[in-house]
Short mmCIF file of C-alpha atoms and ligand atoms in Angstrom, two decimals:
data_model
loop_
_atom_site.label_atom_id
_atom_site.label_comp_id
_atom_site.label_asym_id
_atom_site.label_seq_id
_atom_site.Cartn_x
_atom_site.Cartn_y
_atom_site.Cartn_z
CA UNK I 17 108.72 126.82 87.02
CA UNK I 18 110.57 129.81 89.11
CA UNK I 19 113.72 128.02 90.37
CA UNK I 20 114.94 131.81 90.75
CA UNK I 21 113.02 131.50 94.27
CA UNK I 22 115.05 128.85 95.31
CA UNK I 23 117.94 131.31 95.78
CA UNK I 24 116.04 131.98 98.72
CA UNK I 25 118.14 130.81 101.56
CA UNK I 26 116.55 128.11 104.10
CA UNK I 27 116.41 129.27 107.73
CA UNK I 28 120.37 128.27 108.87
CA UNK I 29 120.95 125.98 111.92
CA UNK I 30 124.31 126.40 113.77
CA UNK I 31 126.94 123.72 114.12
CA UNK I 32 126.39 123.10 117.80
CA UNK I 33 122.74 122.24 117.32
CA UNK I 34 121.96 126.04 118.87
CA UNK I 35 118.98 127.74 117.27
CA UNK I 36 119.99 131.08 115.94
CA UNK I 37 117.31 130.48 113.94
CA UNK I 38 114.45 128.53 114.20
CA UNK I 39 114.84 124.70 112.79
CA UNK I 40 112.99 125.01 109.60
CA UNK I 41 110.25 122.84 108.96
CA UNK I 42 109.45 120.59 105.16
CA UNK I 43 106.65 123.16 105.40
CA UNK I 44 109.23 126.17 105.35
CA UNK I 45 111.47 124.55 102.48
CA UNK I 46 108.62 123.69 100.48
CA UNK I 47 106.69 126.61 101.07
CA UNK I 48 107.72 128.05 97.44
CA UNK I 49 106.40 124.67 95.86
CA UNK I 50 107.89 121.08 94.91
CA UNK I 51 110.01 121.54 92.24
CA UNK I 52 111.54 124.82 94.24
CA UNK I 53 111.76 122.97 97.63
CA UNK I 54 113.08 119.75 95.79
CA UNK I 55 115.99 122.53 94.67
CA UNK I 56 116.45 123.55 98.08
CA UNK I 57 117.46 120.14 99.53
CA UNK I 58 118.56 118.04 96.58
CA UNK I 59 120.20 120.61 94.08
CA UNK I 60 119.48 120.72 90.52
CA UNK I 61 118.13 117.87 88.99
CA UNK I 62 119.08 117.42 85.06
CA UNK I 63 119.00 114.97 82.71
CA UNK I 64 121.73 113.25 83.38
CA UNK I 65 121.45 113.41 86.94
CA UNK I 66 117.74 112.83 86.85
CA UNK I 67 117.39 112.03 91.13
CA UNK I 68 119.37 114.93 92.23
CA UNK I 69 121.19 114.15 95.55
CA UNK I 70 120.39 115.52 98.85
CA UNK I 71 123.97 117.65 99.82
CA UNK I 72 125.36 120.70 101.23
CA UNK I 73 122.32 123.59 102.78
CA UNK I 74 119.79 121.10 102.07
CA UNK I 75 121.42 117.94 103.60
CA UNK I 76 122.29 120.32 106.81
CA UNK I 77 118.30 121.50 107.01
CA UNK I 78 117.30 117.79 106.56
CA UNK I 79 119.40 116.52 109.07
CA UNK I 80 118.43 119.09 111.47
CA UNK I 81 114.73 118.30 111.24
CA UNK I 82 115.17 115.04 111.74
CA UNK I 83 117.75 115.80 114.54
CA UNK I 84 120.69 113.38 113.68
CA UNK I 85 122.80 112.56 110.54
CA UNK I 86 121.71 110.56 107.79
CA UNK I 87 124.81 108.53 107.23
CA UNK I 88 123.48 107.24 103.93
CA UNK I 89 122.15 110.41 102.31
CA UNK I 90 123.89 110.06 98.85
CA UNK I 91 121.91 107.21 97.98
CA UNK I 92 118.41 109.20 98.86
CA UNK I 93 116.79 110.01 95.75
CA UNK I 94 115.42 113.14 94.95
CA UNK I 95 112.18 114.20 96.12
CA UNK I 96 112.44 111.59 98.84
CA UNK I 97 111.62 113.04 102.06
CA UNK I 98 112.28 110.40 104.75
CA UNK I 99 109.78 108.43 106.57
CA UNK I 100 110.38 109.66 109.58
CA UNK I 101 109.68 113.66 108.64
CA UNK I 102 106.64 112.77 106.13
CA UNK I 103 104.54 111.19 109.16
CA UNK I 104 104.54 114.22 110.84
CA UNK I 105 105.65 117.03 108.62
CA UNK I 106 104.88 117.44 105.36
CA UNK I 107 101.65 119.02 104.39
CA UNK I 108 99.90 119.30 100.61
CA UNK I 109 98.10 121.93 99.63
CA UNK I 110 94.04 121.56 100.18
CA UNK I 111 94.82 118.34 102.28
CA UNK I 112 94.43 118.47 106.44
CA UNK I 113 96.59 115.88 108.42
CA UNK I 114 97.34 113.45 105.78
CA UNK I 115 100.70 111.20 105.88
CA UNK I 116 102.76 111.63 103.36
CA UNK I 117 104.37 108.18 101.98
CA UNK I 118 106.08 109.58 98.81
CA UNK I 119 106.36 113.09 97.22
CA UNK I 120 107.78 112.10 93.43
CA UNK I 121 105.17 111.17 93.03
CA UNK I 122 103.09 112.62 95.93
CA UNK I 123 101.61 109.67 97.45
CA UNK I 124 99.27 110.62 100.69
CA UNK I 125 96.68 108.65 103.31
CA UNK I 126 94.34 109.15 105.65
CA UNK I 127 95.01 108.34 109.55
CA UNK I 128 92.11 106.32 110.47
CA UNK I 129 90.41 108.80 112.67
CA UNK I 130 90.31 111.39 110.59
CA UNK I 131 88.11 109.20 108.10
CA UNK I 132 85.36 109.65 111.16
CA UNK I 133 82.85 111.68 109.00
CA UNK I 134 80.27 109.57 107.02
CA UNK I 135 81.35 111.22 103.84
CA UNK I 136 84.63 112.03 103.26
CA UNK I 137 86.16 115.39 102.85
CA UNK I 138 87.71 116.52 99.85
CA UNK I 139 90.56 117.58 102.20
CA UNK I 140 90.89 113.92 103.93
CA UNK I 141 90.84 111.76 100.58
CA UNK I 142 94.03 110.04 100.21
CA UNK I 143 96.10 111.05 97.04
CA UNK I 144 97.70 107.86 95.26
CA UNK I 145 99.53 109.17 92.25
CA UNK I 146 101.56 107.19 89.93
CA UNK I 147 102.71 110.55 87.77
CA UNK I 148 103.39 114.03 87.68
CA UNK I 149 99.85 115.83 87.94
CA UNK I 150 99.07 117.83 84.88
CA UNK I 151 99.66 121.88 85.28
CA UNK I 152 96.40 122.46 83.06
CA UNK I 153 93.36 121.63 84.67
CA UNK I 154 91.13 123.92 83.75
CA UNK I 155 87.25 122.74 83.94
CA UNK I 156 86.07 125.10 80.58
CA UNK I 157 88.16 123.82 78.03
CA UNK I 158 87.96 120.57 79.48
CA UNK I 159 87.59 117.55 76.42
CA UNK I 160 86.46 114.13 76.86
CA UNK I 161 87.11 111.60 73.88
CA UNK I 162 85.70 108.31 73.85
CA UNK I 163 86.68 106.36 70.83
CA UNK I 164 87.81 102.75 69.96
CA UNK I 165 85.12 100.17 68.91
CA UNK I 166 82.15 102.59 68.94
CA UNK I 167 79.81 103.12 66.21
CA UNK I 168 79.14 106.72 67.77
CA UNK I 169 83.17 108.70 68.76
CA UNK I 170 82.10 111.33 70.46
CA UNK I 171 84.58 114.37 71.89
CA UNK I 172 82.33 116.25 74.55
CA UNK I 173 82.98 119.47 77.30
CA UNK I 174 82.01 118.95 80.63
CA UNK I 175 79.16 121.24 79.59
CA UNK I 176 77.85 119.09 76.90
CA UNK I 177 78.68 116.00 79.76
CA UNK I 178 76.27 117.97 82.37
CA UNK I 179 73.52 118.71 79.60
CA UNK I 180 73.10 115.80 77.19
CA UNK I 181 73.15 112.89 80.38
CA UNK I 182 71.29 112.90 83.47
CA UNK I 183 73.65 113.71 86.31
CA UNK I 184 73.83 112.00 89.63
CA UNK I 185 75.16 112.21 93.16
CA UNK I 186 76.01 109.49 94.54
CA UNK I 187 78.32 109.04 97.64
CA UNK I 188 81.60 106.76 96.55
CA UNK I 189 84.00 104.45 97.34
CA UNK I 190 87.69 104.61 96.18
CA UNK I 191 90.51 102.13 98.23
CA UNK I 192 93.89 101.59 96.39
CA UNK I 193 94.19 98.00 95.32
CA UNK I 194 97.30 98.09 97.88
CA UNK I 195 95.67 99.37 101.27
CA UNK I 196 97.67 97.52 104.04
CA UNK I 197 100.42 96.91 102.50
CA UNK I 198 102.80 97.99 105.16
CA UNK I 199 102.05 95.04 106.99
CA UNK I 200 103.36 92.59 104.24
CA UNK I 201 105.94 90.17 105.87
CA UNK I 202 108.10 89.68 103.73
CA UNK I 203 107.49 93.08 102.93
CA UNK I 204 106.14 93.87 99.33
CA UNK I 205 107.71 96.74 96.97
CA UNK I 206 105.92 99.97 96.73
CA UNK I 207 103.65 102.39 99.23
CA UNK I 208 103.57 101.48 102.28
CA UNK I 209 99.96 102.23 102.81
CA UNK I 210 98.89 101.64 106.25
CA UNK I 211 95.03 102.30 106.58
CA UNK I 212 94.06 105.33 105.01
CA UNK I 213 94.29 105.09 101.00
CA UNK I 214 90.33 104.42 101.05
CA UNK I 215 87.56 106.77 100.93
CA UNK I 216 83.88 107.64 100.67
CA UNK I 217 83.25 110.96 98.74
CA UNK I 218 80.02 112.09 97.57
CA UNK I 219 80.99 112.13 93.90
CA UNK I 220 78.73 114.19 91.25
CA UNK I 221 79.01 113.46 86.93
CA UNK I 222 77.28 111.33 84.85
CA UNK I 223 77.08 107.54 84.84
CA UNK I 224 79.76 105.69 82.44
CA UNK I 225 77.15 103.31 81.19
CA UNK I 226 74.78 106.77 79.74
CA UNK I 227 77.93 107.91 78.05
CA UNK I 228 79.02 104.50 76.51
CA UNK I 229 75.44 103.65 75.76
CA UNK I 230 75.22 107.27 73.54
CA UNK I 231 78.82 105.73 72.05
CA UNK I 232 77.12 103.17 70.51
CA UNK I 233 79.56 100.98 71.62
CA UNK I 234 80.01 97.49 69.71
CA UNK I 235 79.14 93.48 69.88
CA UNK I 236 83.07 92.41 69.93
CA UNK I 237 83.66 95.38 72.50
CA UNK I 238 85.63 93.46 75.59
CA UNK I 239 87.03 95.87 77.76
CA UNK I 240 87.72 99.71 78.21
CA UNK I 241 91.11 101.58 78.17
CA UNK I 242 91.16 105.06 80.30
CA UNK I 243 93.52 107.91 79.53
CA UNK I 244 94.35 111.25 81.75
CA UNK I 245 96.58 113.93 81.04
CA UNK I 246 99.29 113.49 84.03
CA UNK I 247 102.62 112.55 82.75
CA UNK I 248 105.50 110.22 83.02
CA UNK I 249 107.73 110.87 86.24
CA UNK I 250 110.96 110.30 83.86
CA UNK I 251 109.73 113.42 81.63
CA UNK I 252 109.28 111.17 79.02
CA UNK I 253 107.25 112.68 75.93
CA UNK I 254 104.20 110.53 75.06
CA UNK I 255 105.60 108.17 77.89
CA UNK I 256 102.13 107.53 80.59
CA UNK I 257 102.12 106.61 84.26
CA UNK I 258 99.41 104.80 84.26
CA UNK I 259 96.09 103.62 81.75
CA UNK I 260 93.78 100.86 82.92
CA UNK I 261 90.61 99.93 81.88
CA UNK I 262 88.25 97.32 83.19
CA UNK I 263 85.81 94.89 81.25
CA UNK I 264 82.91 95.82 79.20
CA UNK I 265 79.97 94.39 81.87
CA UNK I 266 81.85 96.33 85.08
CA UNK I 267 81.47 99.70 82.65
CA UNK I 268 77.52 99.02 82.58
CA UNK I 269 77.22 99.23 86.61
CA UNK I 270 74.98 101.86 87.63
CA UNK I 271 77.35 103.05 89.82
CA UNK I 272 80.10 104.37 87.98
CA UNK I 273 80.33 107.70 87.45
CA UNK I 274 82.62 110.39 85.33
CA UNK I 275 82.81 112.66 87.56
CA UNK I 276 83.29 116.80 87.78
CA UNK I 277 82.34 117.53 91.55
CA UNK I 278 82.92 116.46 95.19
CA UNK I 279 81.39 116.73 97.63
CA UNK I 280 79.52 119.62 95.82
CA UNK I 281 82.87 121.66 95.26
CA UNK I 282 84.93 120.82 92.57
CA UNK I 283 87.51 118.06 92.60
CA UNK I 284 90.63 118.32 94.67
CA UNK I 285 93.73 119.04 92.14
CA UNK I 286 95.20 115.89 93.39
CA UNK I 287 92.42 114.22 93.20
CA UNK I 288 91.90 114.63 89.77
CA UNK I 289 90.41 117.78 88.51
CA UNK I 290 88.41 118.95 86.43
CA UNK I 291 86.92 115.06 85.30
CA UNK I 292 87.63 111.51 86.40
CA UNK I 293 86.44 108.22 86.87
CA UNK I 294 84.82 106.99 89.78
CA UNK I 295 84.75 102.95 89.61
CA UNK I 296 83.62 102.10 93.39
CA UNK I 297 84.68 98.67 95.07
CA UNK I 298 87.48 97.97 92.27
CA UNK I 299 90.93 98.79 93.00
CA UNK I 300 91.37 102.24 92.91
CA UNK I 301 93.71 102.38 89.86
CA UNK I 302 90.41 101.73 87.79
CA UNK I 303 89.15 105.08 88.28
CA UNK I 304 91.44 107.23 86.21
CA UNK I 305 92.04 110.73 87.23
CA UNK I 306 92.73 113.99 84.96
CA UNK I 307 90.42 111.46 82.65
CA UNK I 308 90.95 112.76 79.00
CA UNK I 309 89.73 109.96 77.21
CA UNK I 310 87.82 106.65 77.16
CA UNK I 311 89.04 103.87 74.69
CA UNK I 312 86.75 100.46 73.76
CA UNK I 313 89.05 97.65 72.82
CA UNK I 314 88.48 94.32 71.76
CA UNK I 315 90.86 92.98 74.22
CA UNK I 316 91.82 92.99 77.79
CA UNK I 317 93.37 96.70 77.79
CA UNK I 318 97.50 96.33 78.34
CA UNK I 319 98.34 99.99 79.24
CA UNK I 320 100.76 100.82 81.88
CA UNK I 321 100.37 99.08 85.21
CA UNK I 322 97.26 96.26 83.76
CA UNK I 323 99.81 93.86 82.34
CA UNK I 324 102.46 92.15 84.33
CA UNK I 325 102.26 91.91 88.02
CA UNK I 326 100.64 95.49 88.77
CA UNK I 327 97.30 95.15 90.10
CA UNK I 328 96.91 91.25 89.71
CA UNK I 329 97.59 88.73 92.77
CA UNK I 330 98.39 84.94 91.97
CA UNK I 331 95.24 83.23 90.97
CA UNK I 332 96.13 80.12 93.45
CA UNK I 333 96.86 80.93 97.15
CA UNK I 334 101.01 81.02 97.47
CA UNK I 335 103.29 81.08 100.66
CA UNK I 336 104.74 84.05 102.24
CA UNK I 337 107.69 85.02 100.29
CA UNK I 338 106.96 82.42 97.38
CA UNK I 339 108.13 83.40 93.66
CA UNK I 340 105.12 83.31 91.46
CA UNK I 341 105.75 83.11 87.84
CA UNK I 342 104.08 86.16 85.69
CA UNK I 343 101.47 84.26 84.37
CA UNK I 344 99.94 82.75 87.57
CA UNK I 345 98.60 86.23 88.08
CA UNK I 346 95.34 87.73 87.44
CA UNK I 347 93.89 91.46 87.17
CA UNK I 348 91.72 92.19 90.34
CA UNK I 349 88.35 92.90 90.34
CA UNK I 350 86.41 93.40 93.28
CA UNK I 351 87.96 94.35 96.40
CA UNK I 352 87.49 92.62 99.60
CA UNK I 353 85.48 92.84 103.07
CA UNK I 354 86.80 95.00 105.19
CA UNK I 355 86.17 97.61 107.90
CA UNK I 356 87.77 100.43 109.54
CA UNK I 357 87.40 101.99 113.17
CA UNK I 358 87.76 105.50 112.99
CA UNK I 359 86.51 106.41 116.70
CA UNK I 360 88.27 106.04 119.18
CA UNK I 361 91.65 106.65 117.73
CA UNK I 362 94.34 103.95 118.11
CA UNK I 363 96.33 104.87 121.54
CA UNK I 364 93.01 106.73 123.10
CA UNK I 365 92.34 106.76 126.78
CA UNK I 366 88.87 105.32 127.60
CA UNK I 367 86.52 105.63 130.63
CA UNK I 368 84.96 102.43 131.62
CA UNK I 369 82.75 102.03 128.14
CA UNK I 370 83.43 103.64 124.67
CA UNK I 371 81.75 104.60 121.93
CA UNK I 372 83.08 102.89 118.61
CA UNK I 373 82.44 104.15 115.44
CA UNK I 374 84.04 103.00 112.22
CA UNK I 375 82.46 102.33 108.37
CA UNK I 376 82.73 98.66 106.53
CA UNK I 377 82.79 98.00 102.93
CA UNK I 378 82.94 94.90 100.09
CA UNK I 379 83.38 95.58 96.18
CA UNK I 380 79.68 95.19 94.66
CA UNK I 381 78.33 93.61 97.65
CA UNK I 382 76.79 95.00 100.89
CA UNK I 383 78.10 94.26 104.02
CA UNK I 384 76.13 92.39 106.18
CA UNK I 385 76.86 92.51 109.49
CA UNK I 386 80.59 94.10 111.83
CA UNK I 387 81.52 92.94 114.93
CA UNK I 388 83.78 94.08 117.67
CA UNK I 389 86.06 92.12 119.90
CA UNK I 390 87.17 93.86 123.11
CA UNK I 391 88.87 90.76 124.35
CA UNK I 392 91.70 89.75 121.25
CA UNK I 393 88.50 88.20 119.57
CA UNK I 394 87.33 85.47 122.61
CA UNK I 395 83.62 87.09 122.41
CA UNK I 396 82.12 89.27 119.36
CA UNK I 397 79.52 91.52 119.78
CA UNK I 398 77.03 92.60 116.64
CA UNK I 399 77.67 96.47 116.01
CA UNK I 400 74.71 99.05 114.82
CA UNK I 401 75.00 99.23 111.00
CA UNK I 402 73.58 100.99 108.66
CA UNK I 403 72.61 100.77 105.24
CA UNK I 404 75.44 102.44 102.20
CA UNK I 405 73.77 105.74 101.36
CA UNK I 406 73.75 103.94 97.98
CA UNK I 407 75.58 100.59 96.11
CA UNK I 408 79.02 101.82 95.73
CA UNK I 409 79.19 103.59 99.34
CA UNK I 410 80.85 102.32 102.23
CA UNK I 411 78.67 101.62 105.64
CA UNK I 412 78.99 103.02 109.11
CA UNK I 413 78.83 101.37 112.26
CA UNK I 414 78.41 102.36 115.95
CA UNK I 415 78.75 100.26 118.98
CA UNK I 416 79.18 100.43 123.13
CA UNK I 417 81.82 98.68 123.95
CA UNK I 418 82.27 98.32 128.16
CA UNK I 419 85.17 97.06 129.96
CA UNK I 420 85.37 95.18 132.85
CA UNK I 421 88.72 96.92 134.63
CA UNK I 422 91.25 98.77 133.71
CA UNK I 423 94.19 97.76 131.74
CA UNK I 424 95.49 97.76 128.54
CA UNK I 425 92.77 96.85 125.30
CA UNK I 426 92.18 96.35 122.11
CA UNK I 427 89.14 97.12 120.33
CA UNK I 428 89.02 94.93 116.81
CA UNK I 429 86.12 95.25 114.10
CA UNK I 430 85.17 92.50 111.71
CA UNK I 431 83.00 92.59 108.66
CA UNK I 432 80.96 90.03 106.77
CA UNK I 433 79.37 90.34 103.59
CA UNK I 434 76.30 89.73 101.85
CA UNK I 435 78.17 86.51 100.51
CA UNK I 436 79.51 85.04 103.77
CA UNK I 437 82.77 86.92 103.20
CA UNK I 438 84.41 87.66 106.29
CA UNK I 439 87.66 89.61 107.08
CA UNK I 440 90.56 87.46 108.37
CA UNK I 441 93.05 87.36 111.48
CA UNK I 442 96.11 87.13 109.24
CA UNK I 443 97.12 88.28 105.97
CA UNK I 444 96.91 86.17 102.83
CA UNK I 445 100.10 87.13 101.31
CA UNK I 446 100.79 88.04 97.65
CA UNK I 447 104.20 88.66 96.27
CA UNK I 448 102.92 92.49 95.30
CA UNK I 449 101.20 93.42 98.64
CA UNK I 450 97.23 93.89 97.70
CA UNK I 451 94.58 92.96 99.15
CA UNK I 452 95.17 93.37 102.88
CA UNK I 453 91.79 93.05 104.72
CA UNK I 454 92.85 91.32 107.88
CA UNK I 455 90.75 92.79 110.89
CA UNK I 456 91.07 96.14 112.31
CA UNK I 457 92.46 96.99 115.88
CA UNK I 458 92.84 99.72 117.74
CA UNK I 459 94.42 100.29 121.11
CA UNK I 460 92.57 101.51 123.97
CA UNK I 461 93.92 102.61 127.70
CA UNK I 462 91.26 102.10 130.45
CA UNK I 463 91.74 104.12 133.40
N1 MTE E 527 95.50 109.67 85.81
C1 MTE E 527 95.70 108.95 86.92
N2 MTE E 527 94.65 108.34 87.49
C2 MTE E 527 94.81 107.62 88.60
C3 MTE E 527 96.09 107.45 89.19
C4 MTE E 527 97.19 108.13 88.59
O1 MTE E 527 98.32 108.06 89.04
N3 MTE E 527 96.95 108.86 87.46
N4 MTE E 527 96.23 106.65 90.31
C5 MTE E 527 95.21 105.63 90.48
C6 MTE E 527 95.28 104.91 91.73
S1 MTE E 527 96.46 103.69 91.83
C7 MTE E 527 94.39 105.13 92.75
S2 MTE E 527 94.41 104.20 94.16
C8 MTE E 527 93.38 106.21 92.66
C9 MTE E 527 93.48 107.12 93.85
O2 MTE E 527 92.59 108.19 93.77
P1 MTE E 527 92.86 109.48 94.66
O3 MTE E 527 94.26 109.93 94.45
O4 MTE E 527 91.84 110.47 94.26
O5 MTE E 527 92.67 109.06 96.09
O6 MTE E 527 93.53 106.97 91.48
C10 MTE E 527 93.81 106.22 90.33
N5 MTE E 527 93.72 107.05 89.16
MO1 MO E 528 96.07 102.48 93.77
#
C-alpha cells in the first residue's frame, strides 16, 4: 500500500466558504484508493488507534462536502463516510450508480430502477461484504479444496473445475438475508439496506452437487462449511469475517453453482473473483465469495456469522422491539415472496397511464402471480408475468397502469407464490432486521 500518495494535498476550501478551489468530491479524495483516501480524511490508522479519527485537512474537506460542520466528528470511525455523502457521492470501481451504505467494509446497493434489466449487470450487483477483500485474485493459480467427511478430498484449478464437470449458465438470484432493513422500527443494528442488495446475474461454473458427488461425500455428512480468502477487518491473522455453510440436501439442488463467470465476463472483484458460490433464494451470506474451500461436517457448521443471532430470526413470531433469548432463534433458509418495481422510478412524473415493470421472486418456489395497486391497495390488478429464465432466477413483470386524474399516486406491487405465500402490508419484525418483504411502492406524479 503507497500511503506516500497521500502526501498529496486535497483540493483546499477557504474559510469563508469561497471556492478558490473547487469543493472536492469523495471521488477526488479517494481517487488514489481506500486505504490512501481513508489517510486523507482520518489520519493514520495504527494499532493502537485502529479507527483513525476524522481531523484537521480531512475533517475541513468533509465538512465542506457536506456543507456544514459535523459537531460530533471525533466519534466517526474511520472509513465511515457519512450517510448523507455516500447516497450521492461515493463511487466503487466497476460499479455504476450504486449507494454506498458502508466503506470498512464496502457495503453497496442497487437503487431500484437501475435493477430494470432482466439480468443484472455485473456493474449494478450490490456488494455486501463482511471483510477486507483479498488483494490476490488471480483466476490461474486459483485452488479449490473440498475436504471434511469425504471419501474422495479433492484440491482442483478452475481449469480442472471447467474440464472434469459439465458447466452451466444459469441466470441467478442473490438477496442479502437483510434486504429492507432500513425500515425496521425499532430500528435493527447493521446495513441499512433499503431495496437494492438483491440481484439476478447470469452466473456460469459448475453445479455444487457434480463437485460434491465426485467428493464422495459421506452417510453421517449433515451440513457444509464454505471458506474464502477475504480477511478479518481487525487485521487479525487466521481471524475470518465470515464462513457459513448450509445443510447437506440444499447442497444437492440443481441450482447451485461454483461459479467463475458473469454475465459471460469474469466476476466483479467485489463480487467475488475469480470463484464463488452461487446458492439462489437463500440468504445471500450462503454463497461465499473469494470461495477457497468447501468443508463437509457432521454438524450444523458454527463459523463466523451461522451461530448466534446472525442470519437466524426467532422461530415464534415476537413484538416489535421484544428481547428474544439466543436460543429462540433459528438459521434461515429460504427467503421470502417478494417483488420489486424497477420502472417507473419512485418520484417519476406520469402521463395519464404508465408502464410498470418490476421482477418478483420466492426462495425455491416460483412465483405465481404480482399485482399492482394504483389506489393504496382498494383494487388489484393481475400484472403480465413471466416465467424465471430457470429455478433459481427471479421473474419479470409488466403492467398498464391508468389513472383516473391527476394527483399524487402510488403504484404498489404484490407477489404470491406457488405456495399461497403472499407479501405483506407491514413488516413482521425480528430483533436483527431480516426478512423484510412487505409490498413495494413507488410514487408517481400525474400531470
Ligand atoms: N467471502 C465472503 N463471501 C461472502 C460475503 C463476505 O463478506 N465474504 N458476504 C456474503 C453476504 S452477507 C452476501 S449478502 C453476499 C453478497 O454477494 P455480493 O456482494 O456479490 O452481492 O455475499 C456473501 N458472501
Ligand atoms: Mo448478506
Amino acid at each position: 500500500m503507497k500511503i506516500t500518495n497521500a502526501t498529496k494535498k486535497v483540493k483546499s476550501v477557504s474559510s469563508t466558504g469561497e471556492n478558490t478551489n473547487p469543493i472536492p468530491t469523495l471521488s477526488d479524495i479517494y481517487s488514489d484508493g481506500l486505504e490512501v483516501g481513508d489517510y486523507r480524511l482520518f489520519g493514520r490508522v495504527t494499532n493502537s488507534n485502529r479507527r483513525g479519527f476524522l481531523r484537521g485537512a480531512g475533517l475541513g474537506a468533509m465538512s465542506a462536502l457536506i456543507g456544514t460542520a459535523i459537531p460530533f466528528h471525533r466519534f466517526m470511525p474511520a472509513g465511515m463516510i457519512p450517510v448523507a455523502l455516500a447516497e450521492t457521492m461515493m463511487t466503487l470501481p466497476d460499479k455504476d450508480g450504486l449507494t454506498v451504505l458502508n466503506d470498512r467494509p464496502i457495503n453497496a446497493e442497487t437503487p431500484p430502477h437501475l435493477l430494470d434489466d432482466p439480468i443484472t449487470p455485473n456493474n449494478r450487483h450490490f456488494v455486501r461484504n463482511n471483510g477486507i477483500p483479498p488483494a490476490n485474485t488471480d483466476a490461474s493459480s486459483w485452488m479449490l479444496k473440498i475436504d471434511g467427511l469425504v471419501d474422495n478430498p479433492m484440491e482442483l484449478s478452475i481449469d480442472e473445475l471447467k474440464s472434469k464437470f459439465k458447466v452451466y449458465t444459469k441466470a441467478l438470484l442473490i438477496e442479502c438475508g437483510g434486504n429492507g432493513r432500513a425500515f425496521f422500527n425499532p430500528p435493527a443494528k447493521g446495513n441499512q439496506w433499503t431495496y437494492g442488495a438483491v440481484a439476478c446475474s447470469e452466473w456460469t461454473g459448475v453445479r455444487l452437487k457434480d463437485v460434491l458427488k465426485a467428493a464422495k461425500v459421506k452417510s453421517n455428512a449433515v451440513y457444509t462449511a464454505h471458506y474464502g480468502t477475504d480477511t478479518h477487518l481487525s487485521g487479525k491473522e487466521g481471524k475470518l469475517p465470515i464462513s457459513r455453510g448450509i445443510p447437506i440436501h440444499k447442497a444437492n439442488d440443481d441450482s447451485i453453482l461454483i461459479a467463475f463467470a458473469q454475465n459471460g465476463n469474469p466476476i466483479s472483484p467485489l463480487n467475488g473473483a475469480p470463484l464463488r458460490l452461487v446458492v439462489p433464494g437463500w440468504p445471500g451470506s450462503c454463497s461465499q465469495k473469494w470461495l477457497a474451500r468447501i468443508q463437509i461436517r457432521d454438524q450444523v457448521h458454527d463459523g463466523p456469522k451461522m451461530t448466534g443471532k446472525a442470519y437466524r430470526v426467532p422461530n415464534r413470531p415476537v413484538e416489535a422491539g421484544e428481547k428474544v433469548a439466543t436460543k429462540d432463534f433459528e438459521i434461515i433458509e429460504r427467503m421470502p415472496v417478494k417483488s420489486l418495481i424497477t420502472s417507473p422510478q419512485s418520484g417519476a412524473k406520469s402521463g395519464q397511464s404508465i408502464e410498470v415493470r418490476g421482477h418478483a421472486w420466492s426462495g425455491d418456489r416460483k412465483v405465481k402471480a404480482v399485482h399492482i395497486s394504483s389506489d393504496f391497495g382498494a383494487t388489484w390488478q393481475k400484472a403480465k408475468l413471466q416465467a424465471p429464465a430457470n429455478k433459481g432466477a427471479w421473474q419479470n413483470f409488466q403492467a398498464e397502469v391508468k389513472f383516473p386524474q391527476s394527483g399524487y399516486y402510488e403504484i404498489w406491487s404484490r407477489a404470491t407464490d406457488s405456495a399461497g405465500e403472499r407479501q405483506p402490508h407491514a413488516i413482521s419484525w425480528n430483533p436483527k432486521g431480516y426478512l423484510n418483504n412487505t409490498l413495494f411502492r413507488v410514487a408517481v406524479r400525474v400531470a
